[in-house]
Short mmCIF file of C-alpha atoms in Angstrom, two decimals:
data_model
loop_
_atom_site.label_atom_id
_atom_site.label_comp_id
_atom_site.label_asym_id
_atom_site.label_seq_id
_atom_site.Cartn_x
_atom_site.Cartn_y
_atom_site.Cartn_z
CA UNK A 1 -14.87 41.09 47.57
CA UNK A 2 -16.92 38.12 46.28
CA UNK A 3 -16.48 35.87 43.79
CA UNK A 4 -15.98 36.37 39.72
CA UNK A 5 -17.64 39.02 38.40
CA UNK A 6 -18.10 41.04 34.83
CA UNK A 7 -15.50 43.63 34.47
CA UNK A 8 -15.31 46.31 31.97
CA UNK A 9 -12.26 48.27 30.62
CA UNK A 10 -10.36 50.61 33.05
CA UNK A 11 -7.56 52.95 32.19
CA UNK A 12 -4.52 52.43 34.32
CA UNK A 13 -2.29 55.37 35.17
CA UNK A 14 0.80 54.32 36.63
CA UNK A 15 3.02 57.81 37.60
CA UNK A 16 6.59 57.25 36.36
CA UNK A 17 10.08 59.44 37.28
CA UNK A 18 13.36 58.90 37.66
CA UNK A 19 14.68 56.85 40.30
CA UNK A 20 11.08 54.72 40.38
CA UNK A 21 11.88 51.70 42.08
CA UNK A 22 11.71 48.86 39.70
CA UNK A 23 9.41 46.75 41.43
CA UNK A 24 6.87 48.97 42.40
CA UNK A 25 5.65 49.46 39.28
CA UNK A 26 6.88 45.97 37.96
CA UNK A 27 4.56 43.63 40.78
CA UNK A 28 1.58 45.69 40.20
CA UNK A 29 1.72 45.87 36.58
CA UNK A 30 2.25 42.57 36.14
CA UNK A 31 -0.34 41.86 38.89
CA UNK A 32 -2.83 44.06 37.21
CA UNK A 33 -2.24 43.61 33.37
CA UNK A 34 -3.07 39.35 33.93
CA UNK A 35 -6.51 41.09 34.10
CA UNK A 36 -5.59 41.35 29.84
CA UNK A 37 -6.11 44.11 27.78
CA UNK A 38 -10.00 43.51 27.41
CA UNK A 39 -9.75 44.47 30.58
CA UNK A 40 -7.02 47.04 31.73
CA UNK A 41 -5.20 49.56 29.81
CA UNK A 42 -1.77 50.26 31.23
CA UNK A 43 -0.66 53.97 30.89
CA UNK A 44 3.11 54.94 31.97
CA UNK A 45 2.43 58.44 32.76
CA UNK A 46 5.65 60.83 32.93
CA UNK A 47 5.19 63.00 35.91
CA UNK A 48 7.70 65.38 34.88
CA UNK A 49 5.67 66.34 32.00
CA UNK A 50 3.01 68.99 31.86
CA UNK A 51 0.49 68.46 28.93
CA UNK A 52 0.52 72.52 28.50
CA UNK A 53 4.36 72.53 28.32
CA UNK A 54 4.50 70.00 25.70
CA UNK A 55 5.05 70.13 21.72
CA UNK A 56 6.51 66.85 20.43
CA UNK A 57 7.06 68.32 17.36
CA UNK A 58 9.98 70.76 19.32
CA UNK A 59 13.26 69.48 19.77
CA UNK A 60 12.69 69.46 23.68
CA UNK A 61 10.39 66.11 22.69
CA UNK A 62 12.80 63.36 22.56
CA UNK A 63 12.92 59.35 23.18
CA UNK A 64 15.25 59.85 26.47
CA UNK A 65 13.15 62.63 27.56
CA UNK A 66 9.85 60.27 27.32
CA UNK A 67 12.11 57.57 29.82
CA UNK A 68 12.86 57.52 33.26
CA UNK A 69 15.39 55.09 35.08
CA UNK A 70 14.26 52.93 37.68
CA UNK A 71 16.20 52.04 40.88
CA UNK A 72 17.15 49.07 42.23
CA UNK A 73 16.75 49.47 45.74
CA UNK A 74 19.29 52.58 44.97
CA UNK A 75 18.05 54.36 48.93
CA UNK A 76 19.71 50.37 50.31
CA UNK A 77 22.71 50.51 48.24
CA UNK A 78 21.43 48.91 45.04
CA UNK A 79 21.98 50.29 41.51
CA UNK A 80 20.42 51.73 38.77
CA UNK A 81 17.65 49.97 37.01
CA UNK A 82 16.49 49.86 33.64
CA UNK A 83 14.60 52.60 31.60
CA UNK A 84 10.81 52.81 31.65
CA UNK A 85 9.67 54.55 27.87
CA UNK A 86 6.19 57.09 29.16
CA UNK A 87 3.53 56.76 27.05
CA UNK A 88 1.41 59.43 28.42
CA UNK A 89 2.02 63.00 29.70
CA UNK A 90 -0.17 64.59 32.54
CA UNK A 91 -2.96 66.65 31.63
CA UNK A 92 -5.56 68.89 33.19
CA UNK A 93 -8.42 68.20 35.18
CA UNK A 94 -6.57 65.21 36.27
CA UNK A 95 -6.79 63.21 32.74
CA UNK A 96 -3.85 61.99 30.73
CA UNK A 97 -2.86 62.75 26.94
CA UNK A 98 -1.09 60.02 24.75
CA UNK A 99 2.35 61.00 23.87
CA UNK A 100 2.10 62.85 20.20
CA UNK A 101 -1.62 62.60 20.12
CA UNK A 102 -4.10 64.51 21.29
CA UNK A 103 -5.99 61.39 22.85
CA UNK A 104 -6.99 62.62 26.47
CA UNK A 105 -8.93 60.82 28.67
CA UNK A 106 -9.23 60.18 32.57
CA UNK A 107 -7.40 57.46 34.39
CA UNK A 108 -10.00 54.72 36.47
CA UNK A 109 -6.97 53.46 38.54
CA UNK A 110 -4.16 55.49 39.63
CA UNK A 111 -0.95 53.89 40.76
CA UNK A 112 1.79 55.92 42.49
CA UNK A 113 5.19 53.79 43.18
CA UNK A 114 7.53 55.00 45.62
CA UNK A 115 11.62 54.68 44.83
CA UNK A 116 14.47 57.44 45.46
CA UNK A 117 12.63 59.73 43.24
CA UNK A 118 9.34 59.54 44.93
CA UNK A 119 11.45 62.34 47.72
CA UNK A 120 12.93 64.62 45.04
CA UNK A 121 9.27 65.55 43.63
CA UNK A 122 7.34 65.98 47.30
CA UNK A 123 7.49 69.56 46.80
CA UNK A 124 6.31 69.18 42.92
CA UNK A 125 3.22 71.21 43.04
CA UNK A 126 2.11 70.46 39.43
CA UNK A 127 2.21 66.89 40.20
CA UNK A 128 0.55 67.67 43.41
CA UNK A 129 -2.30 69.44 41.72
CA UNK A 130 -2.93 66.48 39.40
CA UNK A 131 -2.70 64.16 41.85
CA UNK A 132 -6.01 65.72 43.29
CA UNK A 133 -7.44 66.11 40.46
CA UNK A 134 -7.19 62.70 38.98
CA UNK A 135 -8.09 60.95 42.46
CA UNK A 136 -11.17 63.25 43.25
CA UNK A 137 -12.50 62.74 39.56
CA UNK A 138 -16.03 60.90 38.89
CA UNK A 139 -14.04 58.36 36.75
CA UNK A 140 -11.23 57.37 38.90
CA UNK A 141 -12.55 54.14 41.37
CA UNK A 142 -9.03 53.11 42.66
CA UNK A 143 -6.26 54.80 44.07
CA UNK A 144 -2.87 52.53 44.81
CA UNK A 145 -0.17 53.53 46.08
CA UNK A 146 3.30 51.47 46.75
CA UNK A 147 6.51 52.15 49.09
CA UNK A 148 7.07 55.74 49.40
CA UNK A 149 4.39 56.96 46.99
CA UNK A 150 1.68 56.79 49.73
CA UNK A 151 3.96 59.80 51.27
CA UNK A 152 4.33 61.22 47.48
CA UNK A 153 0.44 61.28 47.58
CA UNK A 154 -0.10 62.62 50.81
CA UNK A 155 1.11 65.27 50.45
CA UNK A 156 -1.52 67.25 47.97
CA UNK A 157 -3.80 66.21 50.91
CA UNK A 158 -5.30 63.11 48.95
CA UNK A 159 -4.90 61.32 51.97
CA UNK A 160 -5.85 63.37 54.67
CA UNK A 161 -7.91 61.99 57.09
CA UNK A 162 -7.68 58.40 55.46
CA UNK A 163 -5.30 54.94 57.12
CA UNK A 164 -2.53 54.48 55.21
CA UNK A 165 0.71 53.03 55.11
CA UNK A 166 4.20 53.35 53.62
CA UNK A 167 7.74 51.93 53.40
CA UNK A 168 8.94 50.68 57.03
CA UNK A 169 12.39 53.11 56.87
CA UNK A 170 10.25 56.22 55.83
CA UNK A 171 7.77 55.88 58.81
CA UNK A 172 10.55 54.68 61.72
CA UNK A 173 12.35 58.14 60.66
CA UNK A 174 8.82 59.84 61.18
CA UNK A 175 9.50 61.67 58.19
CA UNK A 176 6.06 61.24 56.41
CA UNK A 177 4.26 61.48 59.65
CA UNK A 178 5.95 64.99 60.37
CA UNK A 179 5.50 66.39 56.31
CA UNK A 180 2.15 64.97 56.67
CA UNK A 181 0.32 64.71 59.99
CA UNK A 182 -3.31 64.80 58.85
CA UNK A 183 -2.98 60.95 57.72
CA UNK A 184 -3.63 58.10 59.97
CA UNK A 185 -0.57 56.75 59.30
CA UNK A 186 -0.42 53.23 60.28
CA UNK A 187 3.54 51.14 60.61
CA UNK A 188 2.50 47.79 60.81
CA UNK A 189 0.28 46.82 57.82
CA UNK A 190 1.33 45.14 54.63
CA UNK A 191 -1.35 47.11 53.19
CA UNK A 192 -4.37 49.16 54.02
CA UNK A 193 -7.66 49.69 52.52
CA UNK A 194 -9.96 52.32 52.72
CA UNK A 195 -13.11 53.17 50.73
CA UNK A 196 -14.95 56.28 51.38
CA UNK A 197 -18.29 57.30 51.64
CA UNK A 198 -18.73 57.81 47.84
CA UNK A 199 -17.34 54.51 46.99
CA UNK A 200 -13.39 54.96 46.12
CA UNK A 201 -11.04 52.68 47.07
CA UNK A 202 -7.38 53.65 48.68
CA UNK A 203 -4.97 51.13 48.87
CA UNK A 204 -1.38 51.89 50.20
CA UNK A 205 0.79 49.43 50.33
CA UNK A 206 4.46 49.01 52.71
CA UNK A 207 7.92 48.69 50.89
CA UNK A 208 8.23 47.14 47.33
CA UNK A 209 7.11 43.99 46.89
CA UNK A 210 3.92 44.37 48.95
CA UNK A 211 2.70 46.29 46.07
CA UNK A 212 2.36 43.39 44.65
CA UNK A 213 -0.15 41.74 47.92
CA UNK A 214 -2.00 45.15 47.25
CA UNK A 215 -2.45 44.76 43.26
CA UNK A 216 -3.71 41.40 43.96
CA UNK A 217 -6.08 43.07 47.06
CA UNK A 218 -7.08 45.49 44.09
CA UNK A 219 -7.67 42.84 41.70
CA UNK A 220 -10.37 41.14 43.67
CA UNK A 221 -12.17 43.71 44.26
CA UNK A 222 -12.63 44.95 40.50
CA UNK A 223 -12.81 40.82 39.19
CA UNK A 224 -13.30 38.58 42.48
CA UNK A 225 -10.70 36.90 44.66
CA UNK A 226 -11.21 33.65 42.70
CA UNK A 227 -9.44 35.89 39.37
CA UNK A 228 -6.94 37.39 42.11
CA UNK A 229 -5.85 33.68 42.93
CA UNK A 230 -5.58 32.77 39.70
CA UNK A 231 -3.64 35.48 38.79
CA UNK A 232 -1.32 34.80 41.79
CA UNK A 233 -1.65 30.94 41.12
CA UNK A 234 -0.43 31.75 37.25
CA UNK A 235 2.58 34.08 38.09
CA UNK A 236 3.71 31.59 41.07
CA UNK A 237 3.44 34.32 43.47
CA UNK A 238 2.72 33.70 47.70
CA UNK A 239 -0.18 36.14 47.89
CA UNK A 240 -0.37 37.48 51.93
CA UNK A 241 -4.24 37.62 51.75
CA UNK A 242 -4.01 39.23 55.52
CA UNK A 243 -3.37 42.78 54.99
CA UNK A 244 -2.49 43.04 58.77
CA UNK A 245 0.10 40.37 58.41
CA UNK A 246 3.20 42.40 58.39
CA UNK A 247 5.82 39.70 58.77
CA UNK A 248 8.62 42.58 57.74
CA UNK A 249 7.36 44.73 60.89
CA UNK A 250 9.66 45.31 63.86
CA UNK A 251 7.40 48.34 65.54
CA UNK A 252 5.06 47.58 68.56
#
């Protein structure tokens, strides 16, 4: 990882839906956008929106349909969280459009959070398609995923062959590991890195607030882990540097 290093602009594509848990796009925003704008630009991108289905001229365009509600540990027994407003729809080829522009451009970083919604769109194949498309592109350099989205990733194949981890409940009901048996799934991680032979970078990260260890584990590779202390050191938060320190773990 090294020390502090230049760092040019990235685009940031965070996937949104409904029933998103709250933190997992909260701790690695946060985590990521200390970087500054210089720096990152943060893109909520609605997954339930094709770019060829949309007109935001038509009716069908509104505010609520450009938000999606969060969760609040909703799969536990928490409630509903508050509303996240998209600012980008997905396009083709893996790229992203500005909401009521015709701005596209490709994503650098891809973020997928996990939540109760992360289940209800496994079998989205238009989101599944992107999903390659965007993480296979020259552009995109890192691929993080939080919670459940590591098993919303996996499977359009993304992850095939690759470690990876994913929320502790998910993978002691062997659900991801039966829907998608090609990964290396691993339990006890608090997150997992794996760059491939061309030089991207998967992160995938365990339940909710590890997303925020792995942001930080992102952030010093693209800036240096003297930034990614800094950045913890600034928002107060006890960065696990040890991505095999799993203290939440109860599988042998």
């Amino acid at each position: 990882r090294g020390g502090g290093r230049r760092m040019r602009r990235r685009t940031c594509a965070v996937v949104v839906f409904e029933g998103v848990e709250l933190l997992d796009v909260a701790a690695p925003v946060e985590i990521l956008g200390a970087l500054g704008t210089n720096h990152v630009h943060l893109c909520y991108v609605l997954a339930h929106h094709q770019d060829e289905d949309e007109d935001e001229s038509s009716s069908s365009f509104s505010f609520s349909s450009s938000c999606v509600t969060t969760s609040c540990l909703e799969v536990s027994g928490g409630c509903r969280g508050p509303r996240i407003v998209g600012t980008h729809v997905l396009a083709s080829g893996g790229r992203i459009r500005r909401v009521g522009t015709g701005v596209v451009e490709a994503p650098h970083v891809v973020v997928v959070p996990g939540g109760k919604g992360a289940r209800e769109l496994l079998g989205d194949r238009a989101l599944q398609r992107w999903l390659v498309d965007a993480c296979s592109s020259e552009e995109c350099e890192v691929v993080l995923t939080v919670c459940t989205g590591s098993w919303l990733l996996a499977q359009s194949g993304v992850l095939d062959g690759l470690r990876a981890t994913c929320n502790k409940g998910a993978l002691a009901s062997g659900a991801p590991q039966r829907s998608r048996p090609q990964v290396d799934w691993v339990r006890r991680a608090r997150w997992v890195e794996h760059r491939t032979a061309e030089g991207k970078l998967f992160v995938t990260s365990s339940g909710v607030s590890a997303g925020g260890d792995a942001a930080l584990a992102v952030v010093s590779h693209l800036a240096g882990e003297e930034r990614a202390r800094g950045v913890a050191r600034d928002a107060e938060w006890i960065w696990n540097e040890n991505a095999d320190d799993d203290p939440f773990c109860t599988a042998e």
